[in-house]
mmCIF file of C-alpha atoms in Angstrom:
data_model
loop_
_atom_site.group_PDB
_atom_site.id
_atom_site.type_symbol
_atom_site.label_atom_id
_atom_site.label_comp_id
_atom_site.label_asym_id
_atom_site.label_seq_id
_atom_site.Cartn_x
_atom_site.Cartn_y
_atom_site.Cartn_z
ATOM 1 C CA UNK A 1 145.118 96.702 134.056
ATOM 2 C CA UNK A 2 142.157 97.580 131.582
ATOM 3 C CA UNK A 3 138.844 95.845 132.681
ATOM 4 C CA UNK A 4 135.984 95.435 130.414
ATOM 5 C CA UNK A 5 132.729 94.073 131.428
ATOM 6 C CA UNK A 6 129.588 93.070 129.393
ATOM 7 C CA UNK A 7 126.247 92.705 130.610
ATOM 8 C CA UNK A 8 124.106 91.118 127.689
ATOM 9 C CA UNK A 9 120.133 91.672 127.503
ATOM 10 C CA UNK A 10 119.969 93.103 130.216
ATOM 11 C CA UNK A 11 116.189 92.642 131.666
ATOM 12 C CA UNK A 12 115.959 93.438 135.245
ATOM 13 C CA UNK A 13 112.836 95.800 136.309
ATOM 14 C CA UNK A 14 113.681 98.705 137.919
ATOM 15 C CA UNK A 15 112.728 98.196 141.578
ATOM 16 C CA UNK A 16 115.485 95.331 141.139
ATOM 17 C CA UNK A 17 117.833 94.772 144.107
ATOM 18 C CA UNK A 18 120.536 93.966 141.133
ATOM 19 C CA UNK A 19 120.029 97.558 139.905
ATOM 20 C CA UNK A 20 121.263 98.882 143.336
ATOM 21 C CA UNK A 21 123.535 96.624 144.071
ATOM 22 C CA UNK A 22 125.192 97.737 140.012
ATOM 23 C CA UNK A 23 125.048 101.244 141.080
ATOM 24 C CA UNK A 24 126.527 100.881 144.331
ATOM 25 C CA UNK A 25 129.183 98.232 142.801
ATOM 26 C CA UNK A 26 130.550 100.220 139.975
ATOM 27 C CA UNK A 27 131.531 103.278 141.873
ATOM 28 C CA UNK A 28 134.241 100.459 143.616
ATOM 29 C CA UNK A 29 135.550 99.171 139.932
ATOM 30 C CA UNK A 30 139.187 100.680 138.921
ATOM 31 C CA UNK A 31 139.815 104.360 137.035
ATOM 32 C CA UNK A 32 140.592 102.259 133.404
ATOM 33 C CA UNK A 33 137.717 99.947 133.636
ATOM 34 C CA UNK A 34 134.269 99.995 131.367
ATOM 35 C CA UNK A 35 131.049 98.020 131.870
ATOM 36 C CA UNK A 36 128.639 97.713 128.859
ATOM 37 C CA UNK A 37 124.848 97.123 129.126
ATOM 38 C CA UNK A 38 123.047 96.175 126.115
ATOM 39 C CA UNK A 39 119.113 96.102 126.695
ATOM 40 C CA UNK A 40 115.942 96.798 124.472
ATOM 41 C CA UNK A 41 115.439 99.106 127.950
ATOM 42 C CA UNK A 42 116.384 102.551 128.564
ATOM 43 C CA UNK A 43 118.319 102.806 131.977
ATOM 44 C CA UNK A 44 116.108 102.568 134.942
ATOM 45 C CA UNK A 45 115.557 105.723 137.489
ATOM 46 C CA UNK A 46 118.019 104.075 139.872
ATOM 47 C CA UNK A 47 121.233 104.363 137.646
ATOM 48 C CA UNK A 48 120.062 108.625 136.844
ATOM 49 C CA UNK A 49 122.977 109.829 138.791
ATOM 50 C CA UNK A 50 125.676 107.799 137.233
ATOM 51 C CA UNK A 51 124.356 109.184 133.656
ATOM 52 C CA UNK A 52 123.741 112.889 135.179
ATOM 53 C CA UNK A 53 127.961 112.714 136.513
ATOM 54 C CA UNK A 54 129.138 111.570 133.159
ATOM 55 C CA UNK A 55 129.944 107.927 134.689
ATOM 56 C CA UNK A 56 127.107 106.166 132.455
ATOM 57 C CA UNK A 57 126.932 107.021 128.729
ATOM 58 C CA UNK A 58 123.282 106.049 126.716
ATOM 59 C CA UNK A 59 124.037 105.224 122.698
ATOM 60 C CA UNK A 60 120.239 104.712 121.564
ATOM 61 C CA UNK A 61 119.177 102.250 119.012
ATOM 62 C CA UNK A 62 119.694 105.350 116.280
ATOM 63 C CA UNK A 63 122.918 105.444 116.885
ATOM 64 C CA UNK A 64 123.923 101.976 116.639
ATOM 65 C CA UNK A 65 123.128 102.118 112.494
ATOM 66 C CA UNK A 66 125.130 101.323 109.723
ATOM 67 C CA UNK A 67 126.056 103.881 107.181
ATOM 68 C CA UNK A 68 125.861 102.901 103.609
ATOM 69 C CA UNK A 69 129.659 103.513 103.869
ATOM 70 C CA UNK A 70 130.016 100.688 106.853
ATOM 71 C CA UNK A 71 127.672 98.670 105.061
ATOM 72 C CA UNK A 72 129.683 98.347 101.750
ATOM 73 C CA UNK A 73 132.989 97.979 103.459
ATOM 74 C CA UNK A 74 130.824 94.809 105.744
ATOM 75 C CA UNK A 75 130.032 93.319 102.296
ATOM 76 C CA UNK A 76 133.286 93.988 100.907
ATOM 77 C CA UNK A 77 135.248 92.094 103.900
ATOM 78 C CA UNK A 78 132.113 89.102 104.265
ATOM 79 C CA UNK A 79 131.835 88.528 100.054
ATOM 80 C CA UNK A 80 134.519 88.307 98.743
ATOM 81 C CA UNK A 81 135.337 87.221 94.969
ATOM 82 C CA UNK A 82 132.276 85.871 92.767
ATOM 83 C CA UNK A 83 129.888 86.024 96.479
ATOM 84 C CA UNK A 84 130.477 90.119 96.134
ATOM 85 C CA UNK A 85 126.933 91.558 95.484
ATOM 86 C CA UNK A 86 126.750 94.810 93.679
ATOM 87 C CA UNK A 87 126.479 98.280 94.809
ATOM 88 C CA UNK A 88 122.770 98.059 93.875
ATOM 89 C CA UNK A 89 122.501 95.608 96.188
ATOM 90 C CA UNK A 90 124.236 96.601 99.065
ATOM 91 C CA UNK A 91 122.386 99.818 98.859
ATOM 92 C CA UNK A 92 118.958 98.189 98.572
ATOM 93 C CA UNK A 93 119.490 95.683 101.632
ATOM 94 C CA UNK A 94 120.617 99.047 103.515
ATOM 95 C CA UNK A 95 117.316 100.878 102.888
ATOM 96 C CA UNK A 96 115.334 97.680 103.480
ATOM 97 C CA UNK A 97 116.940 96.912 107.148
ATOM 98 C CA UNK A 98 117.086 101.111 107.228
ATOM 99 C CA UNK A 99 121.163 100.282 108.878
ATOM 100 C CA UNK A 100 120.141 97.644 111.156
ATOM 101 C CA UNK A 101 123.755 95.548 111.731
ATOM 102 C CA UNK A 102 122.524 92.676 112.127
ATOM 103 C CA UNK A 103 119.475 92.441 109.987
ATOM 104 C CA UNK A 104 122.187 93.520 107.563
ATOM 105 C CA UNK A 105 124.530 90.582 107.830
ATOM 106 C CA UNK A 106 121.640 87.962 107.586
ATOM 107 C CA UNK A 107 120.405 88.957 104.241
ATOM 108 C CA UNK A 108 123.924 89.405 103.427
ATOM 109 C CA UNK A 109 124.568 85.894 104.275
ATOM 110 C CA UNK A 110 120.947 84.854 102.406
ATOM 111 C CA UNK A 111 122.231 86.348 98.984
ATOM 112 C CA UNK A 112 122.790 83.396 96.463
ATOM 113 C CA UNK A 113 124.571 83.946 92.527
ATOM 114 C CA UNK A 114 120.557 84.341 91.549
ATOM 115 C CA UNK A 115 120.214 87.781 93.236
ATOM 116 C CA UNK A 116 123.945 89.282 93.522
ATOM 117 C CA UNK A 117 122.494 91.732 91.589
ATOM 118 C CA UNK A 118 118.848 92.095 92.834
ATOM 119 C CA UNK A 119 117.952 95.598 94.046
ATOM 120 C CA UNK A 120 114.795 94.760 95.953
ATOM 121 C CA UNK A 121 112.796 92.441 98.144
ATOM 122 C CA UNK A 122 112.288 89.356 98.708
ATOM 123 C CA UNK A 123 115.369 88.177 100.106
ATOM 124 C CA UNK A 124 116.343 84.430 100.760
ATOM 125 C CA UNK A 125 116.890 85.434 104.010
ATOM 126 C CA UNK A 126 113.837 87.225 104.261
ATOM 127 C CA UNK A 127 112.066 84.666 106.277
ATOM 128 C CA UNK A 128 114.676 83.939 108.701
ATOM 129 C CA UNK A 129 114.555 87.631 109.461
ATOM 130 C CA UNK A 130 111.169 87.391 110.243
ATOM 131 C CA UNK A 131 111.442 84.782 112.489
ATOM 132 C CA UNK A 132 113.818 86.603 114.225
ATOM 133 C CA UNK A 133 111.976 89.397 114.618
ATOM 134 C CA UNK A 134 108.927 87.567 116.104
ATOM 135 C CA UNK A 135 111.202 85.893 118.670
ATOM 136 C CA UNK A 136 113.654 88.336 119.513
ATOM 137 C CA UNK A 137 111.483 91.751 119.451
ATOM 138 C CA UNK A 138 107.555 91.092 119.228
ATOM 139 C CA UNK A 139 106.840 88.527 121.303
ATOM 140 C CA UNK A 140 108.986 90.398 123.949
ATOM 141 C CA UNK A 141 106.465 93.138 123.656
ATOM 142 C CA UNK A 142 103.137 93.470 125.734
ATOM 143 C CA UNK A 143 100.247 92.188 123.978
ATOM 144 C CA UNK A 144 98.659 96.058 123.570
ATOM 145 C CA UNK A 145 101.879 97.195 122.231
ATOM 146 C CA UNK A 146 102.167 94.257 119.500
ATOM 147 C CA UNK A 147 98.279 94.859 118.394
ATOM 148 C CA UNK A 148 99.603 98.928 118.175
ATOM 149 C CA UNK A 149 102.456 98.115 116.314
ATOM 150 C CA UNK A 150 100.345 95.940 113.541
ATOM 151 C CA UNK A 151 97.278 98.763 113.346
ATOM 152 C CA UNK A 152 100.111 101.516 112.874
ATOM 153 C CA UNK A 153 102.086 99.360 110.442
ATOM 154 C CA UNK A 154 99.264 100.162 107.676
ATOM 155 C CA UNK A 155 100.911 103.734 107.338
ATOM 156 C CA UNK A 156 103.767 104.938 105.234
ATOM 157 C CA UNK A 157 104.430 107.407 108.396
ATOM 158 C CA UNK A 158 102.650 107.958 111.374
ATOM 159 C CA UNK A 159 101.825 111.023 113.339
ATOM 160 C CA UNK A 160 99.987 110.840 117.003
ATOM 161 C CA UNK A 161 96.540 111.803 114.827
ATOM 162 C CA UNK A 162 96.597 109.320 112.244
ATOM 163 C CA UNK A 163 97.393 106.897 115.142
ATOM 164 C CA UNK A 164 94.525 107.971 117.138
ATOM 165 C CA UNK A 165 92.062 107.881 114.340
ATOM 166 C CA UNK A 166 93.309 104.095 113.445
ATOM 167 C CA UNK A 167 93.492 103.024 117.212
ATOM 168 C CA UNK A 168 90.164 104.706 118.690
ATOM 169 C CA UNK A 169 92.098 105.694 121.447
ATOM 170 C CA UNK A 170 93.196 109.481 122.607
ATOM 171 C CA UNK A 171 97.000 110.209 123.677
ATOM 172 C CA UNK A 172 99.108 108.040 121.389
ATOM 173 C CA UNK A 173 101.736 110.279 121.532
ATOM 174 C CA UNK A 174 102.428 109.145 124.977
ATOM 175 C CA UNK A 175 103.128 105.741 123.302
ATOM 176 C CA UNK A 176 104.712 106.319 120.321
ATOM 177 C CA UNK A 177 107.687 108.433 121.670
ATOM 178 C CA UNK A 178 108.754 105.950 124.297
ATOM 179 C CA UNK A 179 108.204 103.373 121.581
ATOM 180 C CA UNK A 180 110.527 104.512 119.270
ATOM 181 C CA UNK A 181 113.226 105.204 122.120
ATOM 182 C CA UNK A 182 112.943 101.675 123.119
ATOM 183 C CA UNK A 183 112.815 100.268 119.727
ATOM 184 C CA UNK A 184 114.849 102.660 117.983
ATOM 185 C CA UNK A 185 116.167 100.321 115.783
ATOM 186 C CA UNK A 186 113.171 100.224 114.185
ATOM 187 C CA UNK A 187 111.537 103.232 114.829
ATOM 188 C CA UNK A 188 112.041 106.132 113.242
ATOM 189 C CA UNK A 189 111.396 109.622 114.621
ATOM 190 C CA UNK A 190 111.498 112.225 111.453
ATOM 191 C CA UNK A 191 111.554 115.971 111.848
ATOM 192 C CA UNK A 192 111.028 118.268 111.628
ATOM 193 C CA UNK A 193 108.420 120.346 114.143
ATOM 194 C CA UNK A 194 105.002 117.984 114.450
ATOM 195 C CA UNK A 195 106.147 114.535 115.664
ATOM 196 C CA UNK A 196 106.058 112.013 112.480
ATOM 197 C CA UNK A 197 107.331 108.693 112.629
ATOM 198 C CA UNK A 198 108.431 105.939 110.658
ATOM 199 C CA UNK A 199 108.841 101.835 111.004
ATOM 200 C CA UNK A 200 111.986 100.877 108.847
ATOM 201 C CA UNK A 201 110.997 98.620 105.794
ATOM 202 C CA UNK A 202 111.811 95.226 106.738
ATOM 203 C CA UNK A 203 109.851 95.846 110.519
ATOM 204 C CA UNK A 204 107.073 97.419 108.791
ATOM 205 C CA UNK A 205 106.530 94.151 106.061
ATOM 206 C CA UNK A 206 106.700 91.802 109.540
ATOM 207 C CA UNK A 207 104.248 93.678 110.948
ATOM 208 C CA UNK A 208 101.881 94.382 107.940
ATOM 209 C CA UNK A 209 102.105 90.261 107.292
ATOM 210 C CA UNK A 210 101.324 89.203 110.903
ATOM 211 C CA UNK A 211 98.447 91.983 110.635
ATOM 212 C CA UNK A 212 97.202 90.159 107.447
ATOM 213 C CA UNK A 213 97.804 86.751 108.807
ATOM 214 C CA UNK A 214 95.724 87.663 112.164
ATOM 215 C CA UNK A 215 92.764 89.798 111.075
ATOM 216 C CA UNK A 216 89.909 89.159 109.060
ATOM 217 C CA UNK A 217 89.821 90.642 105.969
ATOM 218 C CA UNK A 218 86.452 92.742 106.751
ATOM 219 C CA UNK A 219 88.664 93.681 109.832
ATOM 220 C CA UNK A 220 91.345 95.284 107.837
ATOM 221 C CA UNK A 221 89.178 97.258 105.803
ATOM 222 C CA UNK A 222 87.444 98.794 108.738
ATOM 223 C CA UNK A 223 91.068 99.511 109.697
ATOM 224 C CA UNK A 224 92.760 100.606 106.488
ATOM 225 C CA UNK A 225 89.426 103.568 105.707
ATOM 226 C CA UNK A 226 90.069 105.563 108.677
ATOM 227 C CA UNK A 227 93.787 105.393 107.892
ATOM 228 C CA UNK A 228 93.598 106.584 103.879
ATOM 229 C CA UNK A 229 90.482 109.005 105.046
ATOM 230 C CA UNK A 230 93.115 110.762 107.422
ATOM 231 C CA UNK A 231 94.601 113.829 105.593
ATOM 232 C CA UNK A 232 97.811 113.883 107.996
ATOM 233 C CA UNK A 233 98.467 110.631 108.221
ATOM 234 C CA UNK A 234 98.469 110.145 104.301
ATOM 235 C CA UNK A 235 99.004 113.501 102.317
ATOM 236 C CA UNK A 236 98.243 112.276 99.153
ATOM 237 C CA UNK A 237 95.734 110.201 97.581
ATOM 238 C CA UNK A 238 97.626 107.569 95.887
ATOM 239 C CA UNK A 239 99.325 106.722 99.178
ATOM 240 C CA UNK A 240 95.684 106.383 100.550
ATOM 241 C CA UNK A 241 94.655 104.118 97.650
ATOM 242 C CA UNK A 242 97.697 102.432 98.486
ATOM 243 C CA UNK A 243 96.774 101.607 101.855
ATOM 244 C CA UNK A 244 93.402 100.696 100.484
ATOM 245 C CA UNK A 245 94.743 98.112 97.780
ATOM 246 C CA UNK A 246 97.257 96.812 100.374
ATOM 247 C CA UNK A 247 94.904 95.502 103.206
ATOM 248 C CA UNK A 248 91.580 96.368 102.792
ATOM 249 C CA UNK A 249 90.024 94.312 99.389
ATOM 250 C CA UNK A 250 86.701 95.605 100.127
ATOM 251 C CA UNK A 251 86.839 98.890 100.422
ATOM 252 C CA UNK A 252 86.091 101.708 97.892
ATOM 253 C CA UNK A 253 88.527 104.358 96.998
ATOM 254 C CA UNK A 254 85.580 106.133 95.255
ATOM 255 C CA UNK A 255 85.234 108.649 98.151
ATOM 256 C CA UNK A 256 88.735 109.116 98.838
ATOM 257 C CA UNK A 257 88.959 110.549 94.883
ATOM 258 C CA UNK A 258 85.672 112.559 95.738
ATOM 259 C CA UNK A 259 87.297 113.825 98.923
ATOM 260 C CA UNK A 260 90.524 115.261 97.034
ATOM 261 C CA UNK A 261 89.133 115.676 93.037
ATOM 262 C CA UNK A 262 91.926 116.558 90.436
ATOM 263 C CA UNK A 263 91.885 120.510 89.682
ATOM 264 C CA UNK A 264 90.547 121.396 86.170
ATOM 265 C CA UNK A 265 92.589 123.066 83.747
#
């Protein structure tokens, strides 16, 4: 007889006793039988053999995405009739929750006659989202990875450098790859050779607003200059003044257009 199992959240810290007494336990479960464990957590140490022998198989946050083709058959079997939003639509909420399921279906749900048709933010549902991810992702995070998150959030795409030079702090690459394993939902890792990351759309305007919401405005201009004044972390100038305009009201872009000058004919 087939035997499924589901282990939701799971949260237990490695050193455990459950986490042995799993590993030991499932070697004892019949031939047609599967156990699923969904967790923000990659597997702990202890369960290493079970994923080394094939037993235990890791799909990572990346992997769990919609594809625009998922997405529109979702909409199509959620919407039907007059409620159907158009392929505008359904492609914008896509690149907005960057395939995130259920991010996906909440706008989905949000979308009234007014904005069937819209092909950007804001959403109805936008807020809800939010709130969902402040209960259900922040404010599971430590306290130094939530004020990382925010400080990073300022940047279109982040390498280790630009990081560092935002943060004040050396070896942020140590952090960002586990980061975007854990949260890889969210987190995008883009190659191809130096390590560049970026936070989808809808977790990168929850972050930027609780930034704005928590930090003085002198603050965020002290934290948006080092950002736009960082060649790596923003190639080009307008993206600079962007980040400039965006959370900083104080600062000047005048050196930022003396730093990179247009050529003369």
């Amino acid at each position: 007889m087939l035997f499924r199992s589901v282990f939701d959240d799971w949260v237990f810290p490695p050193e455990s006793p459950v986490v042995k007494w799993f590993r030991k336990g499932i070697r004892h479960l019949p031939e047609d039988s599967h156990v699923i464990i969904l967790s923000r957590e990659m597997p702990p140490p202890a369960l290493s053999r079970l994923r080394v022998n094939g037993t235990l198989h890791l799909l990572e946050g990346i992997s769990l995405r919609l594809t625009i083709g998922e997405a529109t058959a979702l909409a199509d079997a959620r919407c039907a009739g007059s409620r159907k939003p158009s392929t505008e639509t359904i492609g914008a909420l896509y690149d907005w929750v960057d395939g995130w399921a259920a991010g996906f279906v909440c706008l989905l749900g949000g979308l009234g006659e007014g904005n069937l048709s819209r092909g950007s933010p804001p959403w109805r549902s936008e807020r809800l989202l939010f709130d969902y991810l402040d209960a259900e992702v922040f404010e599971r995070l430590e306290s130094v990875e939530q004020d990382f998150l925010c400080r990073i959030s300022i940047l279109p795409s982040v390498t280790p450098e630009a990081a560092e030079a935002i943060i004040g702090t050396s070896d942020v690459a140590a952090v960002l790859e586990p980061m975007s394993r854990r949260l890889g939902t969210f987190i995008r890792e883009v190659p191809p050779s130096t390590p560049t990351y970026t936070l989808s759309p809808v977790f990168r305007a929850f972050l930027s607003e609780r930034l704005r919401n928590t930090t003085a405005p002198d603050a965020l201009g002290a934290l948006a200059r080092p950002a736009a004044d960082f060649p790596s972390g923003l190639a080009r100038v307008d993206e600079a003044l962007a980040v400039l305009a965006g959370h900083a009201a104080r600062a000047a872009p005048g050196a930022l257009i003396l730093r990179d000058p247009p050529s003369r004919p």
